[in-house]
Structure formats: C-alpha cells, structure tokens
Short mmCIF file of C-alpha atoms in Angstrom, two decimals:
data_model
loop_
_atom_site.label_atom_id
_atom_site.label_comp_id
_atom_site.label_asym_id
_atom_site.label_seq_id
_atom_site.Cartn_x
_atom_site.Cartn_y
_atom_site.Cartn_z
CA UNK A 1 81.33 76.97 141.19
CA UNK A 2 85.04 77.59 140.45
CA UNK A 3 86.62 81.29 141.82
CA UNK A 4 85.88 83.72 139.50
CA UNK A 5 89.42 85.55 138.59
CA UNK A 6 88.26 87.60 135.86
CA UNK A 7 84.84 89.27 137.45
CA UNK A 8 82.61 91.53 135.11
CA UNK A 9 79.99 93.91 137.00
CA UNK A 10 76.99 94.44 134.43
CA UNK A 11 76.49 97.72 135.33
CA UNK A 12 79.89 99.31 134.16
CA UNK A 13 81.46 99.49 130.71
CA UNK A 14 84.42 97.47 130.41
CA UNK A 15 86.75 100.17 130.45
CA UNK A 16 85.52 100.80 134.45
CA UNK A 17 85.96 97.59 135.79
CA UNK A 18 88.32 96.74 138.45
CA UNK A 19 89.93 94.29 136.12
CA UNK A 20 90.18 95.74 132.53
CA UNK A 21 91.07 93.33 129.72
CA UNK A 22 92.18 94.25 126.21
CA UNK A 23 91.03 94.12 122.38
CA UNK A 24 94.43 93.94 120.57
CA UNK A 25 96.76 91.03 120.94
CA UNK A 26 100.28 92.15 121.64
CA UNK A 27 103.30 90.43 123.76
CA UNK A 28 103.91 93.03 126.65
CA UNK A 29 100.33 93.44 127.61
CA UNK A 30 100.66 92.25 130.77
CA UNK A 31 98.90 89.38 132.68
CA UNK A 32 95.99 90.87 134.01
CA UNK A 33 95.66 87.67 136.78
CA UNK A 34 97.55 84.34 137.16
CA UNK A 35 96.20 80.89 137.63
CA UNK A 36 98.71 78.04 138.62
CA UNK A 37 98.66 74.29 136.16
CA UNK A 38 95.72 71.81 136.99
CA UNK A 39 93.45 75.27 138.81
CA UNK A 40 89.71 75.12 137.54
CA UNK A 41 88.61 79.06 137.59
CA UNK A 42 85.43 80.94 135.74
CA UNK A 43 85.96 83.79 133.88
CA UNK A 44 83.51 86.77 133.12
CA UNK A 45 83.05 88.20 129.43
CA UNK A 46 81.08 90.97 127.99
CA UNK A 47 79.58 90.46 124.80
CA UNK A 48 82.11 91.45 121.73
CA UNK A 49 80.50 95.02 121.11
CA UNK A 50 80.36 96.05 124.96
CA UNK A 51 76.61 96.81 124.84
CA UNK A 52 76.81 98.46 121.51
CA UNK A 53 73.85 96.71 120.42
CA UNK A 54 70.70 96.43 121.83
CA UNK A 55 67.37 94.35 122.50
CA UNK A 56 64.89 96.23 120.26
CA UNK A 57 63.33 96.38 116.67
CA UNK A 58 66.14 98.76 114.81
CA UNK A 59 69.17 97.88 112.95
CA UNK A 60 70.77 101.29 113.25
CA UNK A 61 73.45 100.12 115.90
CA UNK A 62 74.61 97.60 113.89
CA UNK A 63 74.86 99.74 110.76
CA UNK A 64 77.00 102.18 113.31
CA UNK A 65 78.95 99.17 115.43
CA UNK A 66 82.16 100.46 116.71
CA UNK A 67 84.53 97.42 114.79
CA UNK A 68 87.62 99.79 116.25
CA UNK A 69 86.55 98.44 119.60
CA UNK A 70 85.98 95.32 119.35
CA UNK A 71 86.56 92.13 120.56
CA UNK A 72 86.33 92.92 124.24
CA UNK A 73 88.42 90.30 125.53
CA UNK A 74 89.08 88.91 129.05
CA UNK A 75 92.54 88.63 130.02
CA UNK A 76 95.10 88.10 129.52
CA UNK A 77 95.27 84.60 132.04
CA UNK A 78 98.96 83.88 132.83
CA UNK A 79 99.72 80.68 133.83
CA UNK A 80 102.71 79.70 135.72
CA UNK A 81 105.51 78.09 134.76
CA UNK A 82 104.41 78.04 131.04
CA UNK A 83 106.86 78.82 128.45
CA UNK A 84 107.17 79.28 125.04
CA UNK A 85 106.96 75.82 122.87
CA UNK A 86 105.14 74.18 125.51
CA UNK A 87 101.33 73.65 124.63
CA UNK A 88 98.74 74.96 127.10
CA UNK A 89 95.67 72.83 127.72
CA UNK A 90 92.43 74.40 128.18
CA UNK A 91 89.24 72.51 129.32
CA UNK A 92 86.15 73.96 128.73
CA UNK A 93 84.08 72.82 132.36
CA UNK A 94 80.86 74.82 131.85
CA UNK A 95 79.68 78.00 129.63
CA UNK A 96 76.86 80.11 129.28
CA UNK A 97 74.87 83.19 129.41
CA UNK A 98 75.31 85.66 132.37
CA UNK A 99 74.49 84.07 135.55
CA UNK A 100 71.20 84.89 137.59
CA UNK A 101 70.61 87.82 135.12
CA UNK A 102 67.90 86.42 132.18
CA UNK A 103 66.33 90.03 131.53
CA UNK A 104 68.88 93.54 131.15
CA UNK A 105 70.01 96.04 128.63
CA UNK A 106 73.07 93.93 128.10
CA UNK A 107 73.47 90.55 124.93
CA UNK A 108 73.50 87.94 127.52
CA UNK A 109 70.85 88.70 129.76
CA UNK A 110 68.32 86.38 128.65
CA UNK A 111 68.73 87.53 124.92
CA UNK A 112 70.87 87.75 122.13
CA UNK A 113 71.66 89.37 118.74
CA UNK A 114 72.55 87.97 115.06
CA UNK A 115 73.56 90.92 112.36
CA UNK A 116 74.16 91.37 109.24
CA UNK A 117 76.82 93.68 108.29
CA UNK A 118 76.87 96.28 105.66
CA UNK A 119 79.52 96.14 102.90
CA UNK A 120 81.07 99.09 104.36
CA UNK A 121 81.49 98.29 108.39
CA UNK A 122 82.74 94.91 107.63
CA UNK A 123 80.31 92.82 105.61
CA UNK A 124 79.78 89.66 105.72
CA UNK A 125 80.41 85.95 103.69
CA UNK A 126 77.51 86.88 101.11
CA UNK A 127 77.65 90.97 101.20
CA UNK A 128 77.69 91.10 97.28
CA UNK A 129 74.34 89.80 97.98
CA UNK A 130 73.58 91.56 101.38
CA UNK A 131 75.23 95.21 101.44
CA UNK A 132 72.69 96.74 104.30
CA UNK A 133 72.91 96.16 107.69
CA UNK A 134 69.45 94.02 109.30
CA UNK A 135 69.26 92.21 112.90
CA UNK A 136 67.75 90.14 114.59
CA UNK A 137 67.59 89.16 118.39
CA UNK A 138 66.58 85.92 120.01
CA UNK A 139 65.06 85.08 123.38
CA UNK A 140 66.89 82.25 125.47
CA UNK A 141 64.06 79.41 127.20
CA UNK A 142 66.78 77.03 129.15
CA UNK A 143 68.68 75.59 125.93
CA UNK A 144 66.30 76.96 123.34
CA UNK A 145 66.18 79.99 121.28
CA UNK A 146 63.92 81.84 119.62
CA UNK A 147 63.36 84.99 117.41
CA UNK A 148 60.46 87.93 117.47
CA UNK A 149 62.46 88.52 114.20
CA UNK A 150 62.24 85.09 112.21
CA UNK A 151 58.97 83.20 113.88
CA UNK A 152 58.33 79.58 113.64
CA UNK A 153 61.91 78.51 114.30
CA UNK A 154 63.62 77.32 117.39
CA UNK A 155 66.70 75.42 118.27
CA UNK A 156 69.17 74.00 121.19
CA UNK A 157 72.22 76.53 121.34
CA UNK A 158 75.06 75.15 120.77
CA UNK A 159 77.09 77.67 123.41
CA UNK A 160 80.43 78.18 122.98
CA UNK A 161 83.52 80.87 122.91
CA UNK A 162 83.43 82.71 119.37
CA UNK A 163 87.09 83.74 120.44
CA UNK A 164 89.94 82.37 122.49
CA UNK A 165 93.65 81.97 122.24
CA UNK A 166 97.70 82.89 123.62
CA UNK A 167 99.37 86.24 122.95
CA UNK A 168 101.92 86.29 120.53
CA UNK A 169 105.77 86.66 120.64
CA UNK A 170 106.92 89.88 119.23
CA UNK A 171 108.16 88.08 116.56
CA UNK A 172 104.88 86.34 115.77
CA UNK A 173 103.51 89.90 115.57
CA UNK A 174 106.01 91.36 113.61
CA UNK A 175 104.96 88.41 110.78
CA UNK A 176 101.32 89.10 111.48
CA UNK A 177 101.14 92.65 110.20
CA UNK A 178 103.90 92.47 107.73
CA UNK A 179 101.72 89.71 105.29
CA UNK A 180 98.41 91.66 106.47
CA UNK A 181 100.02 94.80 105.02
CA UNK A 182 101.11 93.20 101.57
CA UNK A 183 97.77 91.83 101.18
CA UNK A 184 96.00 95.30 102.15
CA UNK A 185 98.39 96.76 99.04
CA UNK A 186 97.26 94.57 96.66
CA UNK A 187 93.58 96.27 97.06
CA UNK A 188 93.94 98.81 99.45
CA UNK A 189 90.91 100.80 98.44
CA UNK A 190 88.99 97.97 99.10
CA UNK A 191 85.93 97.80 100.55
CA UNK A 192 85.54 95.97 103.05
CA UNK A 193 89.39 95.66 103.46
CA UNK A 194 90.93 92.97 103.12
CA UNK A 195 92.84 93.07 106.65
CA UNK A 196 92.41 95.24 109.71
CA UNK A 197 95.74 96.60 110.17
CA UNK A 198 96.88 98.00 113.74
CA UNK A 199 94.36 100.69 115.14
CA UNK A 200 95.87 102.52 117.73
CA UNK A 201 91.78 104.19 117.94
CA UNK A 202 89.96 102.79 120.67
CA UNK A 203 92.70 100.20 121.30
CA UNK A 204 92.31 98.74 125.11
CA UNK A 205 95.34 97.80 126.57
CA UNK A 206 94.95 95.75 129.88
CA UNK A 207 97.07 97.73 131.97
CA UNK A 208 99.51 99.50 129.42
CA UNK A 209 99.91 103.02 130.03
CA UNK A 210 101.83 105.84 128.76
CA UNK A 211 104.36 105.39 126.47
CA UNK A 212 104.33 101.83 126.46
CA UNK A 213 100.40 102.05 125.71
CA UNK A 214 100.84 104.31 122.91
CA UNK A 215 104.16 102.20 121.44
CA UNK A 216 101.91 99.01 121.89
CA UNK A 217 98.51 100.31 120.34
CA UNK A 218 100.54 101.07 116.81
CA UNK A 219 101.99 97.71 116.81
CA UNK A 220 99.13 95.66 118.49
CA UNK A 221 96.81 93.11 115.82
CA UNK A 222 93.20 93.31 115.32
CA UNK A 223 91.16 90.36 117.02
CA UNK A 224 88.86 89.83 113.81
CA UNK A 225 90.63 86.98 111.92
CA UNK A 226 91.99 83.69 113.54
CA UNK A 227 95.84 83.01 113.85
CA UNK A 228 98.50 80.93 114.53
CA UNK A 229 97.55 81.67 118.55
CA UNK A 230 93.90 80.37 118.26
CA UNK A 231 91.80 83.67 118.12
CA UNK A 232 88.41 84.33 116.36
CA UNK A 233 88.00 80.78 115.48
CA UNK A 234 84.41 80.81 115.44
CA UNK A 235 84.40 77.02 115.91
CA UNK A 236 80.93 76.28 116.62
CA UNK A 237 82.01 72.72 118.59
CA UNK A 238 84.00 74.51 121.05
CA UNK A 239 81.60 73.40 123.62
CA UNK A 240 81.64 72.22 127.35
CA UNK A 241 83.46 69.47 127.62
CA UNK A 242 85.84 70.13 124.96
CA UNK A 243 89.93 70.41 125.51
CA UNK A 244 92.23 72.78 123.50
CA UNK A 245 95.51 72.57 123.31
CA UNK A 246 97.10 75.93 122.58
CA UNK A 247 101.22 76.92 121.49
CA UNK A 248 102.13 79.17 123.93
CA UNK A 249 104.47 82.04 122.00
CA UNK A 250 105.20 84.18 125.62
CA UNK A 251 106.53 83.21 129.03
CA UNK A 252 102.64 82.52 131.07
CA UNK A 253 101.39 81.99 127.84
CA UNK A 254 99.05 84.74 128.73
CA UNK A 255 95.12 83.23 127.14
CA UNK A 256 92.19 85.34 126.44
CA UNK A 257 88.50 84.49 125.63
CA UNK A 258 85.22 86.14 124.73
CA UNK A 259 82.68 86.41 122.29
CA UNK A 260 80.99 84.02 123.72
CA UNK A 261 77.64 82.73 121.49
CA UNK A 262 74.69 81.18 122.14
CA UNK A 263 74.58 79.53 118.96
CA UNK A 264 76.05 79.34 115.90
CA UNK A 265 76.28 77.84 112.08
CA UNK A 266 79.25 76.73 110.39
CA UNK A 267 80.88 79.68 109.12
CA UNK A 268 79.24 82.43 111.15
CA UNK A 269 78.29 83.51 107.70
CA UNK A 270 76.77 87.32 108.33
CA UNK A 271 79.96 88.40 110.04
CA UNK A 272 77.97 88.75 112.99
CA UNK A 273 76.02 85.42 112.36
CA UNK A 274 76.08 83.75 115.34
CA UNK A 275 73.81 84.51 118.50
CA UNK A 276 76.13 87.17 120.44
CA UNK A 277 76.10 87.51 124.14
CA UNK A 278 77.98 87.83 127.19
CA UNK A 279 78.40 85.26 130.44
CA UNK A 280 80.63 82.90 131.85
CA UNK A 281 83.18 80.11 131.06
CA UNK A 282 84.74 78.24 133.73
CA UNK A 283 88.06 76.36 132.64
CA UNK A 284 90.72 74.53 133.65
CA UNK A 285 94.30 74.86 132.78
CA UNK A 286 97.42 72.34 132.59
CA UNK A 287 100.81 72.70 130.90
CA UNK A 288 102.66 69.90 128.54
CA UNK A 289 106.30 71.17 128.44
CA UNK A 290 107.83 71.38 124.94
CA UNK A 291 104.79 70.06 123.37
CA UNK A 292 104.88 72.03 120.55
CA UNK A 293 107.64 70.02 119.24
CA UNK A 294 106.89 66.96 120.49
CA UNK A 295 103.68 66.49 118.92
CA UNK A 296 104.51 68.82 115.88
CA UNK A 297 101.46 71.46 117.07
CA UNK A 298 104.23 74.71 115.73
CA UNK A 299 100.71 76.92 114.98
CA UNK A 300 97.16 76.86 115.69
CA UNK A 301 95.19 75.20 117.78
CA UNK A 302 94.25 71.12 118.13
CA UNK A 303 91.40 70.49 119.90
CA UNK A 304 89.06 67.39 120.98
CA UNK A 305 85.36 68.49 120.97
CA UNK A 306 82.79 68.30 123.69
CA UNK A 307 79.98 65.66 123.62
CA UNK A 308 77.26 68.61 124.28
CA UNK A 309 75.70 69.83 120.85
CA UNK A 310 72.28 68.94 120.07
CA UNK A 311 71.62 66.46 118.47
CA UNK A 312 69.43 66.33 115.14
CA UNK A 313 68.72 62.95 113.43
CA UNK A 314 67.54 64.74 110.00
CA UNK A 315 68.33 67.22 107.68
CA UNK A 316 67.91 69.02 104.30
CA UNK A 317 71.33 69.36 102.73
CA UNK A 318 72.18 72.12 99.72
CA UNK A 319 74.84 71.80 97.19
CA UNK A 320 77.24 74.72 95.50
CA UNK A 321 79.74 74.35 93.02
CA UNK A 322 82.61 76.95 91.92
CA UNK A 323 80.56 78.78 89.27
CA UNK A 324 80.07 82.50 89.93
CA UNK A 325 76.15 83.94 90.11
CA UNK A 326 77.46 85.30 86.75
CA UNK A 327 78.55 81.75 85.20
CA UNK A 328 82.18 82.16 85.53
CA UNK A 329 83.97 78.72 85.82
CA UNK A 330 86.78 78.69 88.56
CA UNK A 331 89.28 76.64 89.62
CA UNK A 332 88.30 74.50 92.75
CA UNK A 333 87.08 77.31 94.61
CA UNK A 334 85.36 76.04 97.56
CA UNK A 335 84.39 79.46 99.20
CA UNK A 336 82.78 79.88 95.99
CA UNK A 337 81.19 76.83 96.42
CA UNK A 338 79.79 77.59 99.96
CA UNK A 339 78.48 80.54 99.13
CA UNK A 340 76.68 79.14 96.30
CA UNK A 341 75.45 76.34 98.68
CA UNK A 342 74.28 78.94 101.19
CA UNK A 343 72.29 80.85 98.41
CA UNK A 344 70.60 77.72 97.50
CA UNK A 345 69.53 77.20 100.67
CA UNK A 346 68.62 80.79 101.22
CA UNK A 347 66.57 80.74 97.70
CA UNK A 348 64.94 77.57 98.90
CA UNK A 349 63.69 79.31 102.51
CA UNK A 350 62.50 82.45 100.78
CA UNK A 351 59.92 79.79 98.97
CA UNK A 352 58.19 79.24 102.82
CA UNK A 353 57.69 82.75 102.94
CA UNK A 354 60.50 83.88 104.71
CA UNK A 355 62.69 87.15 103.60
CA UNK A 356 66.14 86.32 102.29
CA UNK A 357 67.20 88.09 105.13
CA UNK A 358 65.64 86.25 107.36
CA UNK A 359 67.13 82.95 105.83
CA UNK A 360 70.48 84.22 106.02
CA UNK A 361 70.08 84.75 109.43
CA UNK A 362 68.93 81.25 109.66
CA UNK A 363 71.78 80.32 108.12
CA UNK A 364 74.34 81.99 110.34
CA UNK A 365 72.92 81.47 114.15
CA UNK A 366 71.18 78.02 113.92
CA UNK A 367 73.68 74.75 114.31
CA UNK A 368 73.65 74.01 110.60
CA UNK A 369 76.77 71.96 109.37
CA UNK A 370 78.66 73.15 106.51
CA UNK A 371 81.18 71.04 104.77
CA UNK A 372 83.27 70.13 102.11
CA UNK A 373 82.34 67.43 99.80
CA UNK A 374 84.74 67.59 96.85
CA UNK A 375 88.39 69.53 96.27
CA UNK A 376 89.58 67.07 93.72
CA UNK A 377 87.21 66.93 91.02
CA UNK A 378 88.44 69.64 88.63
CA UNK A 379 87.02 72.52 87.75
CA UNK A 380 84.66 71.95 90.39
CA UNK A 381 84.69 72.18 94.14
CA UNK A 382 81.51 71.07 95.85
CA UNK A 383 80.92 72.46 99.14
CA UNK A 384 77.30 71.54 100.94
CA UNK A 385 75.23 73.02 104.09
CA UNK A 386 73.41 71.03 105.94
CA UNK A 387 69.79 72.08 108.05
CA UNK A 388 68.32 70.45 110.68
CA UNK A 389 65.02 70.32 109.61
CA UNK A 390 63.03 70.06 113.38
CA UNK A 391 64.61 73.59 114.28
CA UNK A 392 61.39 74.70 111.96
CA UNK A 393 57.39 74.08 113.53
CA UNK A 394 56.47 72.88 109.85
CA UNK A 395 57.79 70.64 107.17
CA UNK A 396 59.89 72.02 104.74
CA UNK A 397 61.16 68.97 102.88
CA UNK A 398 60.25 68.90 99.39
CA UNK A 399 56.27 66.91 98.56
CA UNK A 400 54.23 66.95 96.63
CA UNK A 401 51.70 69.25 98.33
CA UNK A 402 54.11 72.11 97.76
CA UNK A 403 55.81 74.79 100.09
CA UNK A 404 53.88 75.45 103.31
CA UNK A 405 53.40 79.38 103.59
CA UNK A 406 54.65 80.99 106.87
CA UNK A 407 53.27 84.16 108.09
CA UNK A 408 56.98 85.60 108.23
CA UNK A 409 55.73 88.17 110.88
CA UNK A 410 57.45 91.39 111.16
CA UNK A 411 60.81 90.75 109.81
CA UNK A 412 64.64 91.54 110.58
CA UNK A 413 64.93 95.11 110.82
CA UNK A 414 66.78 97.00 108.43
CA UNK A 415 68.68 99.98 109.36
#
C-alpha cells in the first residue's frame, strides 16, 4: 500500500483532523502536503456531505443537506517543481470504500446513499418533475450493490472520484465568478440558482486564517460545477487504471479529490445520483513541462480511461427528442432531449411496479450509458440512455407476456 499523505480518522469531523482540507477552490490556499514527480501515495476522503447523511429509512437530511459545506475536499497536493502551463498527470492506482471499516455511521463504511434533491436545496436534472427530496441507500457485497430501498436490482460499482482537479490562478478565479455573476442576473430569483456564487458561510480553508481566511472565503468558488481545472466532473469512467492529465494554473499545481462514488450513471441525474461515500484513492503523480501548449490542453481535463467498469453485453436503450412535456418544438436541444430520454425510461420502469422515484434513482446510481445520438438533424436533437438489463433479477425487455410485476417493497423515503 502506498504512504498515506492525506490521513482521515473516522471518528472526527473533518474540521478536527490533523490535516484539514478545504471546500472552495482559491489560489493562496496553501498546500496542505507535497508529493515529489513519479511518487505513488493514497489519499483519504470523507464523503461530500461530512456525515450529513445517514444509513436509515428518512429523507429528512437530505431535504436539510448543508450545500454551504460541501464538497469536503482533500488537499490541496502540491507537487514539486510543477508550474503553471505544464500539465500534471494523475494515475488513478486503486480506489474504493474506506478500508477495513464495512459497517459505521459514516457513507463509506460498507454503505452508501443516492438522493434526490428538492427544487429548493439544489434540485436535480428532472426537478420540474421531482421537487421533494427522497433517498435511498445501498449495501456494498465486494463489487456489488444493492438497495433495501429499490429491491430486485443489483450491479458492479463502477468506483470512481465524483470530484478532482488543480487550483486556479487568481486570474482564472477572477473569470470564474465574473460570468457566474452575469448569469445569476439574468434570473437571480431563481430557484434553484443558476450559479453558486462565493459563500464565505461555512467556507473551509485548508490552513487560511485570519485575514487572509476571511479575504479568501469572499473570493473563493463553489465546488458544485466542473471547470476549466477539472472539478465536479462526475465522469463515471474515472476508474482505476485511468490517467488524467490536468493544466496546472499555480506554482505545485496544488490537486484535490473527493466525492468519491461507488457507482454512478451518466449524468448523475438526481444531483445527488450517484452512490456517495467516503474511502481511499491511491495515485501517482508526474509532470510534462509546458504541456499545456504543446499539446494544445489550455482548459479542462484529457483523460485516458481505465479498463475496470463492468462489463454488460445487453441493454434496453430509450430515446428523447427536443420537444418539451408540453409540446414545444426547440432548437437542437439535447438536454431536452436527455431528459426526455430519461422520462421514457423512468415511465417504462414505473410499468414493473416500481415508483418513479425509485426509477430515477435507478437511473442516476446504476452504470447506465447516456449519449448523444443526433445534433444535426434540425429541429431535433436525439439524445438516448442506455440500461443494462442483468442489473435487474427479472426480464424487463418488452414480450409478449407483458410487464412482470415487482413487489417494489418499501420504497425511497420521502422527507
């Protein structure tokens, strides 16, 4: 097993540990440990919330999540001798739940959590659809999860870091927030907003204090959306074995990870769709000097997935097109068209017995592929999701026999 540098005791919050991370991105948080080019070292995360959320049969704490706080991020890693335009690569060696600990009060300890979002603490992909707040946790077997919540279904995780990335340059920053703002003033009553502007509330620092805390916390960016650094991806293929290579904005380049999940869906579609825990990621690190302009990589991340996800030979595939619920034609609208495939496939599930809640929870934690399948035919963009259909313990391909009914057990709770 690689050192640990960034160590995590499960019995503290993450504001007590001897290492403290951050949740803001912001140049002069400082390094909170350095690694040297070609080290392999693990690194400890908490699950995004902290242990806001918990393993039992109410959706009250995510109706109440703490978004100010969030993500709780390890870091940041400085590595030496990087400087900005270089790209940093990042190998991910190994990942998973936390170590030796398979039952605990903490997302990571042998469980996990999907939510739904209500419209007015974030939301979600489909919360014209879904405004309340549900959840639903799932039990880790080895590779294999499975849900009290939403019976009959089980799958191989496909385990990977909802969130990693390099601090920004001041300069980066200063462009961050200034188009976040202009889009928040188109709408700014809007709910939920359409940016998270700086929050100096519950803001975590590394090891900022003072003045320069309180200077940094107004300026410092949200963690919710990916950016030009990487960030909240929520790249489902981020798996073991895969390489990232990152622009590094700040002299160590200064990377951060968490939000780990245990599985995931294209598009993490409930917000909090995917399978949230904490646990481990062990890495490796090397430095390509001035590869941001050799290889033309100015902003965001290229990356070279692992060989690690499950593998499913069949699947039952749903189409959406850029029509609204309502019939309103637009203009090649493919997140129109995804959410339209999604409710299709929701609609369809519901037919089995399940609870559209419980589909859309389907639909955000299990490995399902979502793509697009036409931007060029106007009006129409065509956008399709794709389910593996062994992750359910009965057929649910169309026959003639008609839909098998499920005893959908005791549901997702609702808050």
């Amino acid at each position: 097993m690689p050192d640990v540098v960034f160590p995590l005791d499960s019995t503290k919050p993450f504001t007590d540990q001897a290492i403290i991370g951050h949740n803001r991105w912001h140049p002069d948080i400082p390094a909170a440990v350095w690694v040297k080019p070609g080290d392999s070292f693990r690194v400890h995360c908490r699950e995004w919330f902290d242990g806001a959320i918990h393993n039992d049969d109410s959706a009250e704490d995510i109706k109440h999540a703490p978004l100010n706080g969030v993500h709780v991020l390890s870091g940041p890693i400085g590595v030496e001798g990087a400087k900005p335009g270089d790209l940093l690569l990042v190998d991910i060696l190994d990942i998973g739940p936390i170590p030796q600990e398979d039952k605990g009060p903490l997302a990571g300890q042998g469980w996990g959590y999907t939510g739904i979002f209500p419209t007015d603490n974030g939301g979600g992909f489909l919360t014209e659809q879904f405004p309340d707040a549900y959840k639903a946790v799932w039990d880790f077997s080895g590779q294999t999860a499975t849900s009290r919540h939403i019976p009959r279904v089980s799958f191989t995780g496909i385990v990977h870091p909802g969130l990693m990335g390099t601090a920004p340059s001041a300069g980066l920053l200063a462009k961050w927030n200034a188009r976040e703002a202009a889009l928040i003033a188109t709408d700014p009553e809007r709910v939920p907003p359409l940016a998270l502007p700086p929050q100096p509330d519950s803001a975590i620092l590394g090891s900022l204090s003072g003045a320069d805390f309180d200077r940094a916390a107004a300026e410092a960016a949200r963690t919710a959306p990916p950016r030009e650094n990487g960030g909240n991806q929520d790249i489902k293929n981020l798996t073991k074995g895969t390489r990232v290579f990152y622009p590094v904005f700040v002299d160590g380049a200064n990377l951060s990870v968490g939000d780990l999940h245990f599985s995931q869906g294209d598009g993490e579609i409930t917000f909090c769709g995917a399978i949230e825990m904490g646990g481990f990621i062990d890495l490796r690190v090397e430095v390509i000097k001035d590869g941001m302009a050799v290889y033309g990589v100015s902003e965001n991340a290229v990356f070279v997935p692992g060989n690690t996800d499950p593998h499913y030979s069949q699947w039952l595939a749903f189409s959406g097109t850029s029509v609204t619920l309502g019939g309103e034609q637009r203009y090649l609208d493919s997140h129109l068209a995804y959410q339209r495939a999604c409710l299709h496939a929701i609609d369809y599930l519901t037919k089995f017995g399940y609870s559209p809640e419980q589909a859309y929870m389907i639909l955000g934690a299990a490995p399902i592929e979502g793509r697009l399948s036409g931007v060029v035919d106007i009006p129409n963009a065509c956008a399709t999701v794709y389910i593996p259909t062994a992750i359910f313990d009965f057929p649910v391909v169309p026959s003639s026999d008609g839909p098998v009914k499920i005893d959908p057990g005791m549901g997702v709770p609702k808050a």
